[in-house]
mmCIF file with all atom_site columns, C-alpha atoms in Angstrom:
data_model
loop_
_atom_site.group_PDB
_atom_site.id
_atom_site.type_symbol
_atom_site.label_atom_id
_atom_site.label_alt_id
_atom_site.label_comp_id
_atom_site.label_asym_id
_atom_site.label_entity_id
_atom_site.label_seq_id
_atom_site.pdbx_PDB_ins_code
_atom_site.Cartn_x
_atom_site.Cartn_y
_atom_site.Cartn_z
_atom_site.occupancy
_atom_site.B_iso_or_equiv
_atom_site.pdbx_formal_charge
_atom_site.auth_seq_id
_atom_site.auth_comp_id
_atom_site.auth_asym_id
_atom_site.auth_atom_id
_atom_site.pdbx_PDB_model_num
ATOM 1   C CA . UNK A 1 1   ? 0.000   0.000  0.000  1.00 0.00 ? 15  UNK A CA 1
ATOM 2   C CA . UNK A 1 2   ? 1.243   3.507  -0.845 1.00 0.00 ? 16  UNK A CA 1
ATOM 3   C CA . UNK A 1 3   ? 2.393   5.814  1.954  1.00 0.00 ? 17  UNK A CA 1
ATOM 4   C CA . UNK A 1 4   ? 0.557   9.140  2.091  1.00 0.00 ? 18  UNK A CA 1
ATOM 5   C CA . UNK A 1 5   ? 1.662   10.111 5.595  1.00 0.00 ? 19  UNK A CA 1
ATOM 6   C CA . UNK A 1 6   ? 3.325   13.242 4.181  1.00 0.00 ? 20  UNK A CA 1
ATOM 7   C CA . UNK A 1 7   ? -0.184  14.738 4.019  1.00 0.00 ? 21  UNK A CA 1
ATOM 8   C CA . UNK A 1 8   ? -0.362  14.757 7.825  1.00 0.00 ? 22  UNK A CA 1
ATOM 9   C CA . UNK A 1 9   ? 1.935   17.786 7.890  1.00 0.00 ? 23  UNK A CA 1
ATOM 10  C CA . UNK A 1 10  ? -0.513  19.690 5.694  1.00 0.00 ? 24  UNK A CA 1
ATOM 11  C CA . UNK A 1 11  ? -3.467  19.586 8.072  1.00 0.00 ? 25  UNK A CA 1
ATOM 12  C CA . UNK A 1 12  ? -4.742  22.864 9.399  1.00 0.00 ? 26  UNK A CA 1
ATOM 13  C CA . UNK A 1 13  ? -4.079  23.775 13.007 1.00 0.00 ? 27  UNK A CA 1
ATOM 14  C CA . UNK A 1 14  ? -6.323  25.910 15.187 1.00 0.00 ? 28  UNK A CA 1
ATOM 15  C CA . UNK A 1 15  ? -3.289  27.830 16.490 1.00 0.00 ? 29  UNK A CA 1
ATOM 16  C CA . UNK A 1 16  ? -1.794  28.909 13.153 1.00 0.00 ? 30  UNK A CA 1
ATOM 17  C CA . UNK A 1 17  ? -2.263  32.640 12.793 1.00 0.00 ? 31  UNK A CA 1
ATOM 18  C CA . UNK A 1 18  ? -2.450  34.530 9.504  1.00 0.00 ? 32  UNK A CA 1
ATOM 19  C CA . UNK A 1 19  ? -2.944  38.152 8.459  1.00 0.00 ? 33  UNK A CA 1
ATOM 20  C CA . UNK A 1 20  ? -5.854  39.442 6.412  1.00 0.00 ? 34  UNK A CA 1
ATOM 21  C CA . UNK A 1 21  ? -5.898  43.010 5.099  1.00 0.00 ? 35  UNK A CA 1
ATOM 22  C CA . UNK A 1 22  ? -9.319  44.646 5.040  1.00 0.00 ? 36  UNK A CA 1
ATOM 23  C CA . UNK A 1 23  ? -8.961  46.084 1.536  1.00 0.00 ? 37  UNK A CA 1
ATOM 24  C CA . UNK A 1 24  ? -11.641 48.630 0.816  1.00 0.00 ? 38  UNK A CA 1
ATOM 25  C CA . UNK A 1 25  ? -11.723 49.956 4.386  1.00 0.00 ? 39  UNK A CA 1
ATOM 26  C CA . UNK A 1 26  ? -9.866  53.112 5.267  1.00 0.00 ? 40  UNK A CA 1
ATOM 27  C CA . UNK A 1 27  ? -9.181  54.272 8.800  1.00 0.00 ? 41  UNK A CA 1
ATOM 28  C CA . UNK A 1 28  ? -9.350  58.009 9.678  1.00 0.00 ? 42  UNK A CA 1
ATOM 29  C CA . UNK A 1 29  ? -5.563  58.279 9.267  1.00 0.00 ? 43  UNK A CA 1
ATOM 30  C CA . UNK A 1 30  ? -5.725  56.755 5.760  1.00 0.00 ? 44  UNK A CA 1
ATOM 31  C CA . UNK A 1 31  ? -4.362  53.346 6.769  1.00 0.00 ? 45  UNK A CA 1
ATOM 32  C CA . UNK A 1 32  ? -5.913  49.984 5.965  1.00 0.00 ? 46  UNK A CA 1
ATOM 33  C CA . UNK A 1 33  ? -6.653  47.688 8.910  1.00 0.00 ? 47  UNK A CA 1
ATOM 34  C CA . UNK A 1 34  ? -5.087  44.231 9.113  1.00 0.00 ? 48  UNK A CA 1
ATOM 35  C CA . UNK A 1 35  ? -6.566  41.386 11.175 1.00 0.00 ? 49  UNK A CA 1
ATOM 36  C CA . UNK A 1 36  ? -4.550  38.479 12.550 1.00 0.00 ? 50  UNK A CA 1
ATOM 37  C CA . UNK A 1 37  ? -6.499  35.352 13.294 1.00 0.00 ? 51  UNK A CA 1
ATOM 38  C CA . UNK A 1 38  ? -6.797  31.605 13.285 1.00 0.00 ? 52  UNK A CA 1
ATOM 39  C CA . UNK A 1 39  ? -8.787  29.131 11.211 1.00 0.00 ? 53  UNK A CA 1
ATOM 40  C CA . UNK A 1 40  ? -12.566 29.202 11.620 1.00 0.00 ? 54  UNK A CA 1
ATOM 41  C CA . UNK A 1 41  ? -13.155 25.488 11.331 1.00 0.00 ? 55  UNK A CA 1
ATOM 42  C CA . UNK A 1 42  ? -13.047 22.091 12.951 1.00 0.00 ? 56  UNK A CA 1
ATOM 43  C CA . UNK A 1 43  ? -9.449  22.418 14.156 1.00 0.00 ? 57  UNK A CA 1
ATOM 44  C CA . UNK A 1 44  ? -10.575 25.375 16.269 1.00 0.00 ? 58  UNK A CA 1
ATOM 45  C CA . UNK A 1 45  ? -12.927 23.588 18.731 1.00 0.00 ? 59  UNK A CA 1
ATOM 46  C CA . UNK A 1 46  ? -13.985 26.683 20.745 1.00 0.00 ? 60  UNK A CA 1
ATOM 47  C CA . UNK A 1 47  ? -15.268 28.390 17.578 1.00 0.00 ? 61  UNK A CA 1
ATOM 48  C CA . UNK A 1 48  ? -16.626 25.204 16.032 1.00 0.00 ? 62  UNK A CA 1
ATOM 49  C CA . UNK A 1 49  ? -18.569 24.284 19.166 1.00 0.00 ? 63  UNK A CA 1
ATOM 50  C CA . UNK A 1 50  ? -19.925 27.810 19.713 1.00 0.00 ? 64  UNK A CA 1
ATOM 51  C CA . UNK A 1 51  ? -21.118 27.945 16.103 1.00 0.00 ? 65  UNK A CA 1
ATOM 52  C CA . UNK A 1 52  ? -22.747 24.509 16.348 1.00 0.00 ? 66  UNK A CA 1
ATOM 53  C CA . UNK A 1 53  ? -24.447 25.479 19.612 1.00 0.00 ? 67  UNK A CA 1
ATOM 54  C CA . UNK A 1 54  ? -25.993 28.553 17.994 1.00 0.00 ? 68  UNK A CA 1
ATOM 55  C CA . UNK A 1 55  ? -27.096 26.573 14.958 1.00 0.00 ? 69  UNK A CA 1
ATOM 56  C CA . UNK A 1 56  ? -28.580 23.900 17.197 1.00 0.00 ? 70  UNK A CA 1
ATOM 57  C CA . UNK A 1 57  ? -30.747 26.467 18.954 1.00 0.00 ? 71  UNK A CA 1
ATOM 58  C CA . UNK A 1 58  ? -32.196 27.517 15.587 1.00 0.00 ? 72  UNK A CA 1
ATOM 59  C CA . UNK A 1 59  ? -32.510 24.012 14.166 1.00 0.00 ? 73  UNK A CA 1
ATOM 60  C CA . UNK A 1 60  ? -36.286 23.567 14.649 1.00 0.00 ? 74  UNK A CA 1
ATOM 61  C CA . UNK A 1 61  ? -37.017 26.969 13.123 1.00 0.00 ? 75  UNK A CA 1
ATOM 62  C CA . UNK A 1 62  ? -34.692 26.283 10.201 1.00 0.00 ? 76  UNK A CA 1
ATOM 63  C CA . UNK A 1 63  ? -36.171 22.835 9.569  1.00 0.00 ? 77  UNK A CA 1
ATOM 64  C CA . UNK A 1 64  ? -39.699 24.270 9.608  1.00 0.00 ? 78  UNK A CA 1
ATOM 65  C CA . UNK A 1 65  ? -38.670 26.956 7.099  1.00 0.00 ? 79  UNK A CA 1
ATOM 66  C CA . UNK A 1 66  ? -37.069 24.353 4.811  1.00 0.00 ? 80  UNK A CA 1
ATOM 67  C CA . UNK A 1 67  ? -40.149 22.137 5.001  1.00 0.00 ? 81  UNK A CA 1
ATOM 68  C CA . UNK A 1 68  ? -42.403 25.076 4.164  1.00 0.00 ? 82  UNK A CA 1
ATOM 69  C CA . UNK A 1 69  ? -40.105 26.130 1.314  1.00 0.00 ? 83  UNK A CA 1
ATOM 70  C CA . UNK A 1 70  ? -39.618 29.445 3.071  1.00 0.00 ? 84  UNK A CA 1
ATOM 71  C CA . UNK A 1 71  ? -35.864 29.751 2.566  1.00 0.00 ? 85  UNK A CA 1
ATOM 72  C CA . UNK A 1 72  ? -34.377 33.170 1.975  1.00 0.00 ? 86  UNK A CA 1
ATOM 73  C CA . UNK A 1 73  ? -31.322 35.269 2.687  1.00 0.00 ? 87  UNK A CA 1
ATOM 74  C CA . UNK A 1 74  ? -32.240 35.570 6.353  1.00 0.00 ? 88  UNK A CA 1
ATOM 75  C CA . UNK A 1 75  ? -30.426 32.276 7.051  1.00 0.00 ? 89  UNK A CA 1
ATOM 76  C CA . UNK A 1 76  ? -27.229 33.591 5.508  1.00 0.00 ? 90  UNK A CA 1
ATOM 77  C CA . UNK A 1 77  ? -27.613 36.878 7.359  1.00 0.00 ? 91  UNK A CA 1
ATOM 78  C CA . UNK A 1 78  ? -28.010 35.019 10.670 1.00 0.00 ? 92  UNK A CA 1
ATOM 79  C CA . UNK A 1 79  ? -24.765 33.121 10.090 1.00 0.00 ? 93  UNK A CA 1
ATOM 80  C CA . UNK A 1 80  ? -22.953 36.375 9.372  1.00 0.00 ? 94  UNK A CA 1
ATOM 81  C CA . UNK A 1 81  ? -24.414 38.003 12.492 1.00 0.00 ? 95  UNK A CA 1
ATOM 82  C CA . UNK A 1 82  ? -23.337 34.992 14.578 1.00 0.00 ? 96  UNK A CA 1
ATOM 83  C CA . UNK A 1 83  ? -19.800 35.416 13.286 1.00 0.00 ? 97  UNK A CA 1
ATOM 84  C CA . UNK A 1 84  ? -19.801 39.124 14.172 1.00 0.00 ? 98  UNK A CA 1
ATOM 85  C CA . UNK A 1 85  ? -20.087 37.875 17.766 1.00 0.00 ? 99  UNK A CA 1
ATOM 86  C CA . UNK A 1 86  ? -17.947 34.732 17.538 1.00 0.00 ? 100 UNK A CA 1
ATOM 87  C CA . UNK A 1 87  ? -14.958 35.919 15.488 1.00 0.00 ? 101 UNK A CA 1
ATOM 88  C CA . UNK A 1 88  ? -13.768 38.410 18.124 1.00 0.00 ? 102 UNK A CA 1
ATOM 89  C CA . UNK A 1 89  ? -14.054 35.665 20.749 1.00 0.00 ? 103 UNK A CA 1
ATOM 90  C CA . UNK A 1 90  ? -12.481 32.750 18.869 1.00 0.00 ? 104 UNK A CA 1
ATOM 91  C CA . UNK A 1 91  ? -10.854 33.791 15.583 1.00 0.00 ? 105 UNK A CA 1
ATOM 92  C CA . UNK A 1 92  ? -9.293  37.268 15.643 1.00 0.00 ? 106 UNK A CA 1
ATOM 93  C CA . UNK A 1 93  ? -6.250  37.445 17.951 1.00 0.00 ? 107 UNK A CA 1
ATOM 94  C CA . UNK A 1 94  ? -4.594  40.740 17.046 1.00 0.00 ? 108 UNK A CA 1
ATOM 95  C CA . UNK A 1 95  ? -4.696  43.602 14.573 1.00 0.00 ? 109 UNK A CA 1
ATOM 96  C CA . UNK A 1 96  ? -2.723  46.437 13.044 1.00 0.00 ? 110 UNK A CA 1
ATOM 97  C CA . UNK A 1 97  ? -3.748  49.885 11.799 1.00 0.00 ? 111 UNK A CA 1
ATOM 98  C CA . UNK A 1 98  ? -7.056  50.033 13.662 1.00 0.00 ? 112 UNK A CA 1
ATOM 99  C CA . UNK A 1 99  ? -7.949  53.623 14.487 1.00 0.00 ? 113 UNK A CA 1
ATOM 100 C CA . UNK A 1 100 ? -11.011 54.950 16.332 1.00 0.00 ? 114 UNK A CA 1
ATOM 101 C CA . UNK A 1 101 ? -13.314 57.791 15.233 1.00 0.00 ? 115 UNK A CA 1
ATOM 102 C CA . UNK A 1 102 ? -11.106 60.300 17.067 1.00 0.00 ? 116 UNK A CA 1
ATOM 103 C CA . UNK A 1 103 ? -8.041  59.188 15.095 1.00 0.00 ? 117 UNK A CA 1
ATOM 104 C CA . UNK A 1 104 ? -6.428  57.314 17.991 1.00 0.00 ? 118 UNK A CA 1
ATOM 105 C CA . UNK A 1 105 ? -4.793  53.889 17.528 1.00 0.00 ? 119 UNK A CA 1
ATOM 106 C CA . UNK A 1 106 ? -6.769  51.120 19.226 1.00 0.00 ? 120 UNK A CA 1
ATOM 107 C CA . UNK A 1 107 ? -4.900  48.333 20.980 1.00 0.00 ? 121 UNK A CA 1
ATOM 108 C CA . UNK A 1 108 ? -6.506  44.969 20.304 1.00 0.00 ? 122 UNK A CA 1
ATOM 109 C CA . UNK A 1 109 ? -9.065  43.706 22.799 1.00 0.00 ? 123 UNK A CA 1
ATOM 110 C CA . UNK A 1 110 ? -11.996 41.351 22.393 1.00 0.00 ? 124 UNK A CA 1
ATOM 111 C CA . UNK A 1 111 ? -14.421 44.128 23.339 1.00 0.00 ? 125 UNK A CA 1
ATOM 112 C CA . UNK A 1 112 ? -12.997 46.583 20.784 1.00 0.00 ? 126 UNK A CA 1
ATOM 113 C CA . UNK A 1 113 ? -12.916 43.846 18.154 1.00 0.00 ? 127 UNK A CA 1
ATOM 114 C CA . UNK A 1 114 ? -16.614 43.199 18.815 1.00 0.00 ? 128 UNK A CA 1
ATOM 115 C CA . UNK A 1 115 ? -17.253 46.910 18.356 1.00 0.00 ? 129 UNK A CA 1
ATOM 116 C CA . UNK A 1 116 ? -15.343 46.959 15.072 1.00 0.00 ? 130 UNK A CA 1
ATOM 117 C CA . UNK A 1 117 ? -17.146 43.879 13.777 1.00 0.00 ? 131 UNK A CA 1
ATOM 118 C CA . UNK A 1 118 ? -20.579 45.354 14.566 1.00 0.00 ? 132 UNK A CA 1
ATOM 119 C CA . UNK A 1 119 ? -19.750 48.214 12.187 1.00 0.00 ? 133 UNK A CA 1
ATOM 120 C CA . UNK A 1 120 ? -18.089 46.289 9.343  1.00 0.00 ? 134 UNK A CA 1
ATOM 121 C CA . UNK A 1 121 ? -20.019 46.491 6.091  1.00 0.00 ? 135 UNK A CA 1
ATOM 122 C CA . UNK A 1 122 ? -21.682 43.163 5.229  1.00 0.00 ? 136 UNK A CA 1
ATOM 123 C CA . UNK A 1 123 ? -19.435 42.670 2.204  1.00 0.00 ? 137 UNK A CA 1
ATOM 124 C CA . UNK A 1 124 ? -16.328 43.170 4.326  1.00 0.00 ? 138 UNK A CA 1
ATOM 125 C CA . UNK A 1 125 ? -17.626 40.745 6.938  1.00 0.00 ? 139 UNK A CA 1
ATOM 126 C CA . UNK A 1 126 ? -18.194 38.166 4.197  1.00 0.00 ? 140 UNK A CA 1
ATOM 127 C CA . UNK A 1 127 ? -14.603 38.673 2.997  1.00 0.00 ? 141 UNK A CA 1
ATOM 128 C CA . UNK A 1 128 ? -13.326 38.152 6.569  1.00 0.00 ? 142 UNK A CA 1
ATOM 129 C CA . UNK A 1 129 ? -15.412 34.979 6.923  1.00 0.00 ? 143 UNK A CA 1
ATOM 130 C CA . UNK A 1 130 ? -14.246 33.772 3.523  1.00 0.00 ? 144 UNK A CA 1
ATOM 131 C CA . UNK A 1 131 ? -10.575 34.202 4.370  1.00 0.00 ? 145 UNK A CA 1
ATOM 132 C CA . UNK A 1 132 ? -10.551 32.770 7.893  1.00 0.00 ? 146 UNK A CA 1
ATOM 133 C CA . UNK A 1 133 ? -12.948 29.982 6.898  1.00 0.00 ? 147 UNK A CA 1
ATOM 134 C CA . UNK A 1 134 ? -10.817 28.763 3.969  1.00 0.00 ? 148 UNK A CA 1
ATOM 135 C CA . UNK A 1 135 ? -8.473  26.013 5.138  1.00 0.00 ? 149 UNK A CA 1
ATOM 136 C CA . UNK A 1 136 ? -6.086  26.656 2.231  1.00 0.00 ? 150 UNK A CA 1
ATOM 137 C CA . UNK A 1 137 ? -5.000  29.861 3.968  1.00 0.00 ? 151 UNK A CA 1
ATOM 138 C CA . UNK A 1 138 ? -3.892  27.855 7.019  1.00 0.00 ? 152 UNK A CA 1
ATOM 139 C CA . UNK A 1 139 ? -1.916  25.024 5.449  1.00 0.00 ? 153 UNK A CA 1
ATOM 140 C CA . UNK A 1 140 ? 1.863   25.108 5.140  1.00 0.00 ? 154 UNK A CA 1
ATOM 141 C CA . UNK A 1 141 ? 4.182   27.843 6.395  1.00 0.00 ? 155 UNK A CA 1
ATOM 142 C CA . UNK A 1 142 ? 2.480   30.018 8.967  1.00 0.00 ? 156 UNK A CA 1
ATOM 143 C CA . UNK A 1 143 ? 3.132   31.612 12.330 1.00 0.00 ? 157 UNK A CA 1
ATOM 144 C CA . UNK A 1 144 ? 1.703   30.384 15.554 1.00 0.00 ? 158 UNK A CA 1
ATOM 145 C CA . UNK A 1 145 ? 0.274   33.013 17.873 1.00 0.00 ? 159 UNK A CA 1
ATOM 146 C CA . UNK A 1 146 ? 3.311   32.669 20.171 1.00 0.00 ? 160 UNK A CA 1
ATOM 147 C CA . UNK A 1 147 ? 5.704   33.218 17.250 1.00 0.00 ? 161 UNK A CA 1
ATOM 148 C CA . UNK A 1 148 ? 3.788   36.309 16.139 1.00 0.00 ? 162 UNK A CA 1
ATOM 149 C CA . UNK A 1 149 ? 3.918   37.748 19.653 1.00 0.00 ? 163 UNK A CA 1
ATOM 150 C CA . UNK A 1 150 ? 7.654   37.108 19.958 1.00 0.00 ? 164 UNK A CA 1
ATOM 151 C CA . UNK A 1 151 ? 8.351   38.868 16.648 1.00 0.00 ? 165 UNK A CA 1
ATOM 152 C CA . UNK A 1 152 ? 6.104   41.845 17.427 1.00 0.00 ? 166 UNK A CA 1
ATOM 153 C CA . UNK A 1 153 ? 3.541   41.073 14.707 1.00 0.00 ? 167 UNK A CA 1
ATOM 154 C CA . UNK A 1 154 ? 0.615   41.515 17.080 1.00 0.00 ? 168 UNK A CA 1
#
């Protein structure tokens, strides 16, 4: 039998941190914000479980809507709104170039990240979800959170 064990090194890890530039957003000082975060998937159990818990609470309502043929964009919107809450808690770990309305740099905190995410345009939020939810971005060479902190990339 052929040996494919080399693929084991290409699995995503919940602790691998990558940068995502929020192209299209401009801070008051003219800079573009950059988010640093981890994979939004199965290898990140806190996020995965929180997302499944929220979906489970809506399951009966969703099933009834599917059965009635009453499916619309509200289901997609609900997923995006869930992630506005969950990403600051479980995905985003640091940022760069985030400035408040008064032009002051904002040090990363979960609370400030939640505030930022509540104001992101829907299209930007979808881009954030697309990047951090795509496993391809978290395979191969990447920094762990500890490495990023030790090199000052937080």
